[in-house]
Coordinates of N, CA and C in Angstrom, one line a residue:
M1 N 1.0 -1.2 -0.1 CA 0.1 0.2 0.0 C 0.8 1.2 0.0
A2 N 0.6 2.4 -0.8 CA 1.5 3.4 -1.0 C 1.2 4.2 0.5
L3 N 2.6 5.0 0.7 CA 2.3 5.8 2.0 C 1.4 7.2 1.5
P4 N 0.7 7.4 2.5 CA 0.0 8.9 2.4 C 0.8 10.0 2.2
P5 N 0.6 11.0 1.3 CA 1.2 12.0 1.2 C 1.6 12.9 2.3
P6 N 2.7 13.7 2.4 CA 3.2 14.3 3.5 C 1.9 15.4 3.8
D7 N 2.1 16.2 5.0 CA 1.5 17.3 5.2 C 2.1 18.5 4.5
P8 N 1.2 19.7 4.0 CA 1.9 20.8 3.2 C 2.8 21.6 4.4
R9 N 3.6 22.2 3.9 CA 4.5 23.0 4.8 C 3.8 24.0 4.9
F10 N 3.0 24.7 4.0 CA 2.1 25.9 4.0 C 1.1 26.1 3.0
V11 N 0.1 26.7 3.0 CA -0.8 26.7 1.9 C -0.8 28.3 1.6
L12 N -1.1 28.6 0.1 CA -1.0 29.8 -0.3 C -2.3 30.3 -0.7
R13 N -3.2 31.3 0.0 CA -4.5 31.5 -0.5 C -4.5 33.0 -0.9
G14 N -5.5 33.4 -1.9 CA -5.8 34.8 -2.2 C -5.9 35.1 -3.8
T15 N -6.0 34.0 -4.5 CA -6.1 34.2 -5.9 C -7.8 34.3 -6.5
S16 N -8.5 34.1 -5.2 CA -10.0 34.5 -5.6 C -10.6 33.6 -6.9
A17 N -9.9 32.6 -7.3 CA -10.3 31.9 -8.7 C -9.5 30.7 -8.6
A18 N -9.9 29.6 -9.3 CA -9.2 28.3 -9.4 C -7.8 28.7 -10.0
V19 N -6.7 27.9 -9.7 CA -5.5 28.0 -10.2 C -5.3 27.2 -11.3
H20 N -5.0 27.5 -12.6 CA -4.8 26.5 -13.8 C -3.2 26.2 -14.2
T21 N -2.3 26.8 -13.9 CA -1.0 26.8 -13.8 C 0.0 27.4 -12.8
L22 N 1.3 26.6 -12.7 CA 2.2 27.0 -11.6 C 3.3 26.9 -12.1
H23 N 4.4 27.7 -11.9 CA 5.9 27.8 -12.5 C 6.7 28.5 -11.2
F24 N 7.8 27.5 -10.8 CA 8.9 28.1 -10.2 C 9.8 28.8 -10.7
S25 N 10.5 29.8 -10.2 CA 11.7 30.4 -10.8 C 12.7 30.6 -9.7
C26 N 13.8 30.4 -9.8 CA 14.9 30.5 -9.0 C 16.0 31.5 -9.2
G27 N 15.2 32.6 -9.8 CA 16.3 33.8 -10.3 C 15.9 35.0 -9.3
G28 N 15.6 34.7 -7.9 CA 15.4 35.7 -7.2 C 16.5 36.0 -6.3
Q29 N 16.4 37.0 -5.7 CA 17.7 37.6 -4.7 C 18.1 36.8 -3.8
D30 N 17.2 35.6 -3.2 CA 17.4 34.6 -2.4 C 17.4 33.2 -3.2
P31 N 18.7 32.8 -3.6 CA 18.5 31.4 -4.4 C 18.0 30.3 -3.9
D32 N 17.9 30.3 -2.6 CA 17.3 29.1 -1.7 C 15.9 29.4 -1.7
I33 N 15.2 30.4 -1.8 CA 13.8 30.6 -1.9 C 13.3 30.8 -3.3
P34 N 12.8 29.9 -3.9 CA 12.2 30.4 -5.4 C 11.2 31.1 -5.2
I35 N 10.8 31.8 -6.7 CA 9.4 32.6 -6.7 C 8.5 31.6 -7.3
L36 N 7.3 31.9 -7.2 CA 6.2 31.0 -7.7 C 5.3 31.7 -8.6
F37 N 5.0 31.4 -9.7 CA 4.1 32.4 -10.3 C 2.8 31.2 -10.7
S38 N 1.7 31.9 -10.6 CA 0.4 31.1 -10.7 C -0.4 32.0 -11.6
G39 N -1.2 31.3 -12.4 CA -2.0 31.8 -13.4 C -3.5 31.2 -12.9
S40 N -4.6 31.9 -13.1 CA -5.7 31.7 -12.5 C -6.9 31.7 -13.9
E41 N -8.1 31.2 -13.2 CA -9.2 31.3 -14.0 C -9.9 32.8 -14.3
N42 N -9.7 33.6 -13.4 CA -9.9 34.9 -13.4 C -8.9 36.1 -14.5
G43 N -8.2 35.2 -15.1 CA -7.1 36.0 -15.7 C -5.7 36.7 -15.3
F44 N -5.8 36.6 -13.9 CA -4.5 37.3 -13.3 C -3.6 36.1 -13.1
I45 N -2.1 36.7 -13.2 CA -1.1 36.0 -12.6 C -0.6 36.7 -11.5
H46 N -0.4 35.9 -10.5 CA 0.1 36.1 -8.9 C 1.6 35.7 -8.9
V47 N 2.2 36.5 -8.4 CA 3.6 36.2 -8.1 C 3.9 36.2 -6.5
W48 N 4.1 34.9 -6.2 CA 4.3 34.7 -4.7 C 5.4 34.5 -4.0
N49 N 5.6 35.4 -3.0 CA 6.7 35.5 -2.2 C 6.7 34.3 -1.3
L50 N 7.6 33.2 -1.3 CA 7.6 31.9 -0.7 C 8.0 32.2 0.7
K51 N 9.0 33.3 0.9 CA 9.3 33.6 2.4 C 8.2 34.2 3.2
T52 N 7.4 35.2 2.7 CA 6.3 35.7 3.4 C 4.9 35.0 3.5
H53 N 4.6 34.4 2.2 CA 3.8 33.4 1.9 C 2.4 34.2 1.3
R54 N 2.9 35.5 0.9 CA 2.0 36.3 0.4 C 2.2 36.8 -1.0
V55 N 1.1 37.1 -1.7 CA 1.5 37.9 -3.2 C 2.2 38.9 -3.1
D56 N 3.2 39.1 -3.9 CA 4.0 40.3 -4.2 C 3.4 41.4 -5.2
T57 N 3.0 40.7 -6.3 CA 2.5 41.4 -7.4 C 1.3 40.5 -8.1
A58 N 0.2 41.1 -8.3 CA -0.8 40.6 -9.2 C -0.7 41.2 -10.7
L59 N -0.5 40.7 -11.9 CA -0.5 40.9 -13.1 C -1.9 40.8 -14.0
D60 N -2.4 41.4 -14.7 CA -3.8 41.5 -15.5 C -3.4 41.8 -16.9
G61 N -3.3 41.0 -17.6 CA -3.0 41.1 -19.0 C -3.8 40.1 -20.2
H62 N -4.7 39.5 -19.6 CA -5.4 38.5 -20.4 C -6.8 38.9 -20.6
G63 N -7.3 40.2 -20.2 CA -8.8 40.4 -20.6 C -9.7 39.8 -19.5
R64 N -9.3 39.4 -18.3 CA -9.9 38.4 -17.3 C -10.3 37.2 -18.1
K65 N -9.4 36.5 -19.0 CA -9.6 35.3 -19.6 C -8.7 34.5 -18.9
S66 N -9.0 33.2 -18.7 CA -8.1 32.3 -18.0 C -6.8 32.0 -18.5
V67 N -5.7 32.2 -17.6 CA -4.7 31.8 -17.7 C -3.8 30.2 -17.7
Y68 N -3.4 29.5 -18.5 CA -3.1 28.5 -18.3 C -1.8 27.9 -18.8
C69 N -0.8 28.9 -18.9 CA 0.5 28.5 -18.9 C 1.3 30.0 -18.5
V70 N 2.1 29.7 -17.7 CA 3.3 30.8 -17.6 C 4.7 30.3 -17.2
E71 N 5.8 30.9 -17.8 CA 7.2 30.6 -17.8 C 7.8 31.4 -17.9
T72 N 9.0 31.6 -16.9 CA 10.1 32.6 -17.2 C 10.8 32.5 -18.5
M73 N 11.6 33.5 -18.7 CA 12.7 33.1 -19.8 C 13.9 33.6 -19.1
G74 N 14.6 32.5 -18.7 CA 16.0 32.6 -18.1 C 15.8 33.2 -17.0
A75 N 15.3 34.4 -16.5 CA 15.3 35.0 -15.3 C 13.9 35.5 -14.7
K76 N 13.9 35.9 -13.6 CA 12.5 35.9 -13.0 C 12.0 37.5 -13.5
D77 N 12.4 38.1 -14.3 CA 11.9 39.7 -14.7 C 11.2 39.3 -15.9
R78 N 11.5 38.3 -16.8 CA 10.8 38.2 -18.2 C 10.2 36.9 -18.1
L79 N 8.9 37.4 -18.2 CA 7.7 36.0 -18.1 C 7.2 35.9 -19.2
L80 N 6.5 35.0 -19.9 CA 5.8 34.7 -20.6 C 4.3 33.9 -20.3
S81 N 3.3 34.4 -20.5 CA 1.9 34.1 -20.2 C 1.0 33.7 -21.4
Q82 N 0.2 32.7 -21.1 CA -0.8 31.9 -22.2 C -2.0 32.0 -21.7
G83 N -3.0 32.7 -22.4 CA -4.2 32.7 -21.8 C -5.5 32.3 -23.0
R84 N -6.8 32.1 -22.5 CA -8.0 31.7 -23.3 C -8.2 33.1 -24.2
D85 N -7.6 34.3 -24.1 CA -7.9 35.1 -25.1 C -7.1 35.0 -26.3
Q86 N -6.3 33.9 -26.6 CA -5.5 33.4 -27.7 C -4.4 34.3 -27.7
R87 N -3.9 34.9 -26.8 CA -2.5 35.6 -26.6 C -1.5 35.0 -25.9
I88 N -0.3 35.0 -26.2 CA 0.7 34.8 -25.3 C 1.6 36.1 -25.1
C89 N 1.6 36.4 -24.0 CA 2.3 37.9 -23.5 C 3.6 37.7 -23.0
L90 N 4.4 38.7 -23.3 CA 5.7 38.9 -22.7 C 5.4 40.0 -21.7
W91 N 6.2 39.7 -20.6 CA 6.0 40.3 -19.4 C 7.4 41.2 -19.0
D92 N 7.7 42.6 -18.8 CA 8.9 43.1 -18.1 C 8.6 43.4 -16.8
L93 N 8.9 42.7 -15.9 CA 8.9 42.8 -14.3 C 10.2 43.3 -13.8
A94 N 11.2 43.9 -14.3 CA 12.3 44.5 -13.7 C 12.1 45.5 -13.2
E95 N 12.5 46.0 -12.1 CA 12.5 47.0 -11.3 C 10.8 47.5 -10.8
G96 N 10.2 46.3 -10.5 CA 8.6 46.6 -10.1 C 7.9 46.9 -11.2
R97 N 8.2 46.8 -12.7 CA 7.5 46.8 -13.7 C 6.4 45.8 -13.7
T98 N 5.1 45.9 -14.3 CA 4.3 45.0 -14.3 C 3.6 45.2 -15.8
S99 N 4.4 45.6 -16.7 CA 3.6 45.7 -18.0 C 4.0 44.5 -19.1
V100 N 2.9 44.5 -20.1 CA 3.1 43.7 -21.0 C 4.1 44.4 -22.4
T101 N 5.0 43.9 -22.4 CA 5.9 44.5 -23.7 C 5.6 44.1 -25.1
D102 N 5.0 42.9 -25.2 CA 5.0 42.2 -26.6 C 3.9 41.0 -26.3
S103 N 3.4 40.6 -27.4 CA 2.5 39.5 -27.3 C 2.2 38.9 -29.1
V104 N 2.1 37.6 -28.8 CA 1.7 36.8 -30.0 C 0.0 36.4 -30.0
F105 N -0.4 36.5 -31.4 CA -2.1 36.1 -31.3 C -1.9 34.7 -32.0
T106 N -2.3 33.7 -31.1 CA -2.3 32.4 -31.5 C -3.1 31.8 -32.4
E107 N -4.2 32.5 -32.7 CA -5.5 31.8 -33.5 C -5.9 30.4 -33.1
H108 N -5.5 29.9 -31.9 CA -5.8 28.4 -31.5 C -6.8 28.6 -30.5
V109 N -7.8 27.9 -30.6 CA -8.8 27.8 -29.4 C -8.7 26.7 -28.4
G110 N -7.8 25.8 -28.6 CA -7.6 24.8 -27.7 C -6.9 25.3 -26.3
F111 N -6.2 24.3 -25.6 CA -5.6 24.2 -24.4 C -4.2 23.9 -24.5
C112 N -3.6 23.9 -25.9 CA -1.9 23.5 -25.9 C -1.3 24.6 -25.4
R113 N -0.4 24.2 -24.3 CA 0.4 25.1 -23.8 C 1.9 25.0 -24.8
F114 N 2.3 26.4 -25.0 CA 3.4 26.4 -25.6 C 4.9 26.0 -25.0
S115 N 5.5 25.8 -25.7 CA 6.9 25.3 -25.3 C 8.2 26.0 -25.7
L116 N 8.9 26.2 -24.8 CA 9.9 27.3 -24.9 C 11.5 26.8 -24.9
L117 N 12.4 27.1 -25.6 CA 13.7 26.5 -25.5 C 14.9 27.6 -26.0
E118 N 15.7 27.9 -24.9 CA 16.7 28.9 -25.4 C 17.8 28.3 -26.2
V119 N 18.0 28.5 -27.3 CA 19.0 28.1 -28.2 C 20.3 28.9 -28.3
A120 N 20.6 29.8 -27.9 CA 21.4 30.9 -27.9 C 21.3 31.9 -26.7
Q121 N 22.3 32.7 -26.2 CA 22.1 33.9 -25.4 C 20.9 34.9 -26.0
G122 N 20.2 35.3 -25.2 CA 19.2 36.1 -25.6 C 18.3 35.5 -26.8
R123 N 18.2 34.2 -27.3 CA 17.6 33.9 -28.5 C 16.7 32.7 -28.1
W124 N 15.4 32.5 -28.3 CA 14.7 31.5 -27.9 C 13.7 31.0 -29.1
L125 N 13.6 29.9 -28.8 CA 12.5 29.4 -29.7 C 11.4 28.8 -29.1
M126 N 10.0 29.3 -29.4 CA 8.7 28.8 -28.9 C 8.1 28.2 -29.8
A127 N 7.5 26.9 -29.6 CA 6.7 26.3 -30.2 C 5.1 26.3 -29.7
M128 N 4.2 26.5 -30.7 CA 2.8 26.7 -30.1 C 1.9 26.0 -31.3
A129 N 0.5 25.4 -30.9 CA -0.4 25.3 -31.8 C -0.8 26.4 -32.7
A130 N -1.0 25.9 -33.9 CA -1.1 27.0 -35.1 C -2.8 27.2 -35.2
R131 N -2.9 28.0 -36.3 CA -4.2 28.2 -36.7 C -4.9 26.7 -37.5
G132 N -4.1 26.2 -38.1 CA -4.5 25.0 -38.6 C -4.7 23.8 -37.5
L133 N -5.8 23.0 -37.9 CA -6.3 22.1 -37.0 C -5.1 21.3 -36.4
E134 N -4.1 20.6 -37.2 CA -3.1 19.6 -36.9 C -1.6 20.3 -36.7
E135 N -1.9 21.7 -37.1 CA -0.4 22.3 -37.2 C 0.2 23.0 -36.0
V136 N 1.6 22.9 -35.9 CA 2.3 23.3 -34.9 C 3.3 24.7 -35.5
Q137 N 3.3 25.7 -34.8 CA 4.0 26.8 -35.3 C 5.2 27.1 -34.5
V138 N 6.4 27.4 -35.0 CA 7.6 27.6 -34.3 C 8.1 29.0 -34.7
L139 N 8.4 29.8 -33.8 CA 8.7 31.2 -33.7 C 10.0 31.4 -33.1
E140 N 10.8 32.2 -33.6 CA 12.1 32.6 -32.7 C 11.8 33.9 -32.2
L141 N 12.0 34.2 -30.9 CA 11.9 35.0 -29.9 C 13.2 35.6 -29.6
P142 N 13.3 37.1 -29.4 CA 12.3 38.2 -29.2 C 11.5 38.7 -30.7
S143 N 12.3 38.3 -31.7 CA 11.9 38.7 -33.0 C 10.3 38.3 -33.6
K144 N 9.8 37.1 -32.9 CA 8.9 36.6 -33.5 C 8.6 36.2 -35.1
T145 N 9.8 36.0 -35.3 CA 10.0 35.4 -36.8 C 9.7 33.9 -36.9
S146 N 8.7 33.7 -37.8 CA 8.4 32.3 -37.9 C 9.6 31.4 -38.6
V147 N 9.8 30.5 -37.7 CA 10.8 29.3 -38.1 C 10.5 28.6 -39.0
C148 N 9.3 27.8 -38.7 CA 8.5 26.7 -39.7 C 7.3 26.5 -39.1
T149 N 6.2 25.8 -40.1 CA 5.4 25.6 -39.5 C 4.9 24.0 -39.7
L150 N 4.9 23.1 -38.8 CA 4.9 21.7 -38.8 C 3.7 20.9 -39.0
K151 N 3.4 20.5 -40.4 CA 2.1 20.1 -40.7 C 2.5 18.4 -41.0
P152 N 1.4 17.5 -40.3 CA 1.4 16.0 -40.5 C 1.1 16.0 -42.1
E153 N 1.5 14.6 -42.4 CA 1.2 14.2 -43.8 C -0.2 14.2 -44.0
V154 N -0.7 14.5 -45.2 CA -2.0 14.5 -45.6 C -2.7 13.2 -45.4
G155 N -4.0 13.0 -44.5 CA -4.4 11.8 -44.0 C -4.0 11.2 -43.0
A156 N -3.0 12.0 -42.5 CA -2.5 11.4 -40.8 C -3.7 11.4 -39.8
R157 N -4.6 12.1 -40.2 CA -5.5 12.5 -38.9 C -5.4 12.0 -37.4
L158 N -4.4 13.0 -37.2 CA -3.6 13.1 -35.8 C -4.5 14.0 -34.7
G159 N -5.6 14.9 -35.4 CA -6.2 15.8 -34.7 C -5.6 16.9 -34.1
M160 N -5.7 17.5 -33.2 CA -5.2 19.0 -32.9 C -4.0 18.4 -31.8
P161 N -3.0 19.2 -32.0 CA -1.7 19.0 -30.8 C -2.5 19.3 -29.4
M162 N -2.0 18.6 -28.6 CA -2.4 18.8 -27.0 C -1.3 19.3 -26.3
C163 N 0.1 18.9 -26.5 CA 1.1 19.2 -25.8 C 2.2 19.4 -26.4
L164 N 3.4 20.0 -26.1 CA 4.5 20.3 -26.8 C 5.8 20.2 -26.0
K165 N 6.8 19.5 -26.3 CA 8.1 19.8 -25.9 C 9.1 20.0 -26.6
L166 N 9.7 21.2 -26.6 CA 11.1 21.5 -27.5 C 12.1 21.1 -26.6
W167 N 13.2 20.5 -27.5 CA 14.2 20.2 -26.7 C 15.5 20.1 -27.7
Q168 N 16.6 19.9 -27.3 CA 17.8 19.7 -28.0 C 19.0 19.0 -27.3
L169 N 19.8 18.1 -28.0 CA 20.7 17.4 -27.4 C 21.8 18.1 -26.5
G170 N 22.2 19.2 -27.1 CA 23.4 19.7 -26.5 C 23.1 21.4 -27.0
C171 N 24.2 22.0 -26.4 CA 24.1 23.5 -26.9 C 24.6 23.7 -28.4
G172 N 23.9 24.3 -29.4 CA 24.4 24.4 -30.7 C 23.8 23.4 -31.6
S173 N 23.2 22.2 -31.1 CA 22.6 21.3 -31.8 C 21.2 21.5 -32.4
Q174 N 20.6 21.1 -33.4 CA 19.5 21.1 -34.0 C 18.4 21.1 -33.0
P175 N 17.3 22.0 -33.1 CA 16.3 22.0 -32.0 C 15.3 20.5 -32.5
L176 N 14.6 20.2 -31.7 CA 13.9 19.0 -31.8 C 12.5 19.1 -31.2
L177 N 11.1 18.4 -31.3 CA 10.1 18.7 -30.8 C 9.5 17.2 -30.7
L178 N 8.7 17.1 -29.4 CA 7.8 15.9 -29.2 C 6.4 16.7 -29.2
A179 N 5.4 16.2 -29.8 CA 4.1 16.9 -29.8 C 3.3 15.5 -29.4
G180 N 2.2 15.9 -28.7 CA 1.1 14.8 -28.2 C -0.1 15.6 -29.0
Y181 N -1.0 14.3 -29.7 CA -2.1 15.0 -30.1 C -3.3 14.1 -30.0
E182 N -4.2 14.6 -30.5 CA -5.6 14.5 -29.9 C -6.0 12.9 -30.2
D183 N -5.3 12.1 -31.3 CA -5.5 10.7 -31.4 C -4.8 9.8 -30.5
G184 N -4.1 10.2 -29.8 CA -3.3 9.4 -28.7 C -1.8 9.1 -29.1
S185 N -1.4 9.7 -30.3 CA 0.2 9.7 -30.7 C 0.9 11.0 -30.2
V186 N 2.2 10.4 -30.2 CA 3.4 11.2 -29.9 C 4.1 11.2 -31.4
V187 N 4.4 12.3 -31.7 CA 5.3 12.5 -32.9 C 6.6 13.3 -32.4
F188 N 7.7 12.7 -33.2 CA 9.0 13.4 -32.9 C 9.2 14.0 -34.2
W189 N 9.7 15.5 -34.1 CA 9.7 16.3 -35.3 C 11.0 16.6 -35.4
N190 N 12.0 16.9 -36.3 CA 13.0 17.7 -36.5 C 12.6 19.1 -36.9
V191 N 13.0 20.2 -36.2 CA 12.5 21.5 -36.4 C 13.0 22.2 -37.7
T192 N 14.5 21.9 -37.7 CA 15.0 22.4 -38.5 C 14.5 22.0 -40.2
M193 N 14.3 20.5 -40.3 CA 13.9 20.0 -41.5 C 12.4 20.3 -41.5
G194 N 11.8 20.4 -40.7 CA 10.3 20.6 -40.7 C 9.6 19.2 -41.2
K195 N 10.2 18.2 -40.5 CA 9.8 16.8 -40.8 C 9.6 15.9 -39.4
A196 N 8.5 15.2 -39.8 CA 8.1 14.1 -38.6 C 9.3 13.0 -38.9
L197 N 9.8 12.6 -37.9 CA 10.9 11.3 -37.8 C 10.4 10.2 -37.4
S198 N 9.4 10.3 -36.5 CA 8.8 9.0 -35.8 C 7.3 9.4 -35.1
Q199 N 6.5 8.2 -35.0 CA 5.3 8.4 -34.7 C 5.0 7.1 -33.8
L200 N 4.1 7.3 -32.7 CA 4.0 6.3 -32.0 C 2.8 6.4 -31.5
V201 N 1.7 5.7 -31.2 CA 0.5 5.4 -30.6 C 0.6 4.9 -29.4
C202 N 0.5 5.9 -28.3 CA 0.9 5.7 -27.0 C -0.5 5.5 -26.3
H203 N -1.6 6.1 -26.5 CA -3.0 6.3 -25.8 C -3.9 6.2 -26.8
Q204 N -5.3 5.7 -26.0 CA -6.2 5.4 -26.8 C -7.2 6.8 -26.7
E205 N -6.6 7.7 -25.8 CA -7.5 8.9 -25.8 C -6.3 10.1 -26.0
P206 N -6.7 11.1 -26.1 CA -5.7 12.7 -26.5 C -4.7 12.3 -25.5
V207 N -3.4 12.7 -25.9 CA -2.5 13.3 -25.0 C -2.4 14.4 -24.2
M208 N -2.6 14.2 -23.1 CA -2.6 15.5 -22.3 C -1.6 16.1 -21.7
S209 N -0.4 15.3 -21.6 CA 1.0 16.0 -21.4 C 2.1 15.0 -21.5
L210 N 3.3 15.4 -21.5 CA 4.5 14.8 -21.8 C 5.6 15.3 -21.3
D211 N 6.4 14.5 -21.1 CA 8.1 15.0 -20.5 C 9.0 14.2 -21.0
F212 N 10.3 14.8 -21.3 CA 11.3 14.1 -22.0 C 12.4 14.4 -21.3
D213 N 13.4 13.2 -21.1 CA 15.0 13.3 -20.6 C 15.6 13.2 -21.7
S214 N 16.3 14.1 -22.2 CA 17.0 14.1 -23.3 C 18.7 13.2 -23.1
E215 N 19.0 13.3 -21.8 CA 20.1 12.5 -21.7 C 19.9 11.1 -21.4
K216 N 18.9 10.4 -21.2 CA 18.5 9.0 -21.2 C 17.8 8.6 -22.3
A217 N 17.3 10.0 -23.2 CA 16.4 9.4 -24.2 C 15.1 8.8 -23.7
K218 N 14.5 9.1 -22.8 CA 13.3 8.5 -22.3 C 12.1 9.5 -22.0
G219 N 11.0 9.2 -22.4 CA 9.9 10.1 -21.9 C 8.7 9.3 -21.6
V220 N 7.6 10.1 -20.9 CA 6.7 9.7 -20.4 C 5.4 10.7 -21.1
S221 N 4.2 10.2 -20.9 CA 3.1 10.8 -21.5 C 2.0 10.5 -20.7
G222 N 1.0 11.4 -20.7 CA -0.4 11.0 -19.9 C -1.6 11.3 -20.7
S223 N -2.7 10.4 -20.3 CA -3.9 11.1 -21.2 C -5.3 10.9 -20.3
S224 N -6.2 11.2 -20.9 CA -7.4 11.4 -20.1 C -7.8 10.0 -19.8
E225 N -7.4 9.3 -20.4 CA -7.8 7.7 -19.9 C -7.0 7.4 -18.6
K226 N -6.3 8.4 -17.9 CA -5.6 8.0 -16.6 C -4.7 7.1 -16.6
V227 N -3.9 7.0 -17.8 CA -2.9 5.9 -18.0 C -1.5 7.0 -18.4
L228 N -0.3 6.3 -17.7 CA 0.9 7.0 -18.1 C 1.5 5.9 -19.2
S229 N 2.3 6.4 -20.1 CA 2.8 5.7 -21.1 C 4.3 6.1 -21.1
I230 N 5.5 5.1 -20.9 CA 6.7 5.4 -20.9 C 7.4 4.9 -22.1
W231 N 8.2 5.7 -22.9 CA 8.7 5.1 -24.1 C 10.1 5.8 -24.2
S232 N 10.8 5.3 -25.4 CA 12.3 5.8 -25.5 C 12.5 6.1 -26.9
L233 N 13.6 6.9 -27.3 CA 14.2 7.1 -28.6 C 15.3 6.3 -28.7
N234 N 15.3 5.6 -29.7 CA 16.6 4.6 -30.0 C 17.5 5.6 -30.9
E235 N 18.7 4.7 -31.2 CA 19.8 5.6 -32.0 C 19.2 5.8 -33.3
Q236 N 18.2 5.2 -34.0 CA 18.0 5.3 -35.2 C 16.6 6.5 -35.5
Q237 N 16.3 7.2 -34.0 CA 15.5 8.3 -33.9 C 14.1 7.5 -34.1
N238 N 13.6 6.4 -33.7 CA 12.5 5.9 -33.6 C 11.9 5.8 -32.3
L239 N 10.8 6.2 -32.1 CA 10.1 6.1 -30.8 C 9.7 4.8 -30.5
Q240 N 9.6 4.3 -29.2 CA 9.1 2.8 -29.0 C 8.7 2.7 -27.6
V241 N 7.9 1.9 -27.3 CA 7.4 2.0 -26.1 C 8.3 1.1 -25.1
R242 N 8.7 1.4 -23.8 CA 9.5 0.6 -23.1 C 8.7 -0.6 -22.5

């Protein structure tokens, strides 16, 4: 029998709405105490001080539409957030600022969260679900230049992308993407070539989340059927169930 979960060290209250996403950042003044960002159903992003257990700042930039993804860009002062208003916002939080400095209109009405990858100093790639039903768009930030649009082969019938994971083997190597789709498949993409290298049906229901360890070449995905699937990427760049 599994052991019961431990009691919480503390409970944070004060969002006034359901919390849909959380993100820790260790770029604060005290490296031993991370900052916590939370995105809520009411459209607010709260910046939590885990030393005082209180909200330091509340950010409002999504027109009171639900926020379902937040992630810092290297440091705590630059934040990306994604909301149901179909926008991904870039925030400048330096020196107490709380302003949206730029945004990207996604034209996508689903719940697929963007994925971020730093490929060079000050240069990032961002993958997001595109306007086309089965498409994934990759942009370069901060320029917002389109790198590619990843389109499955005609007749593939994967459905919408549900979750994304950008990664690379090492600094300077080509960017790669794992995408989970509505039909239960995980697809491995070469971003530079704009080509799908491998596909694996992992679930009978849509893939709701996935993660990948590039050092061990192993990944895990979860679906709405409440099943976790563990898979790997072999030397021939083929996905296979463990």
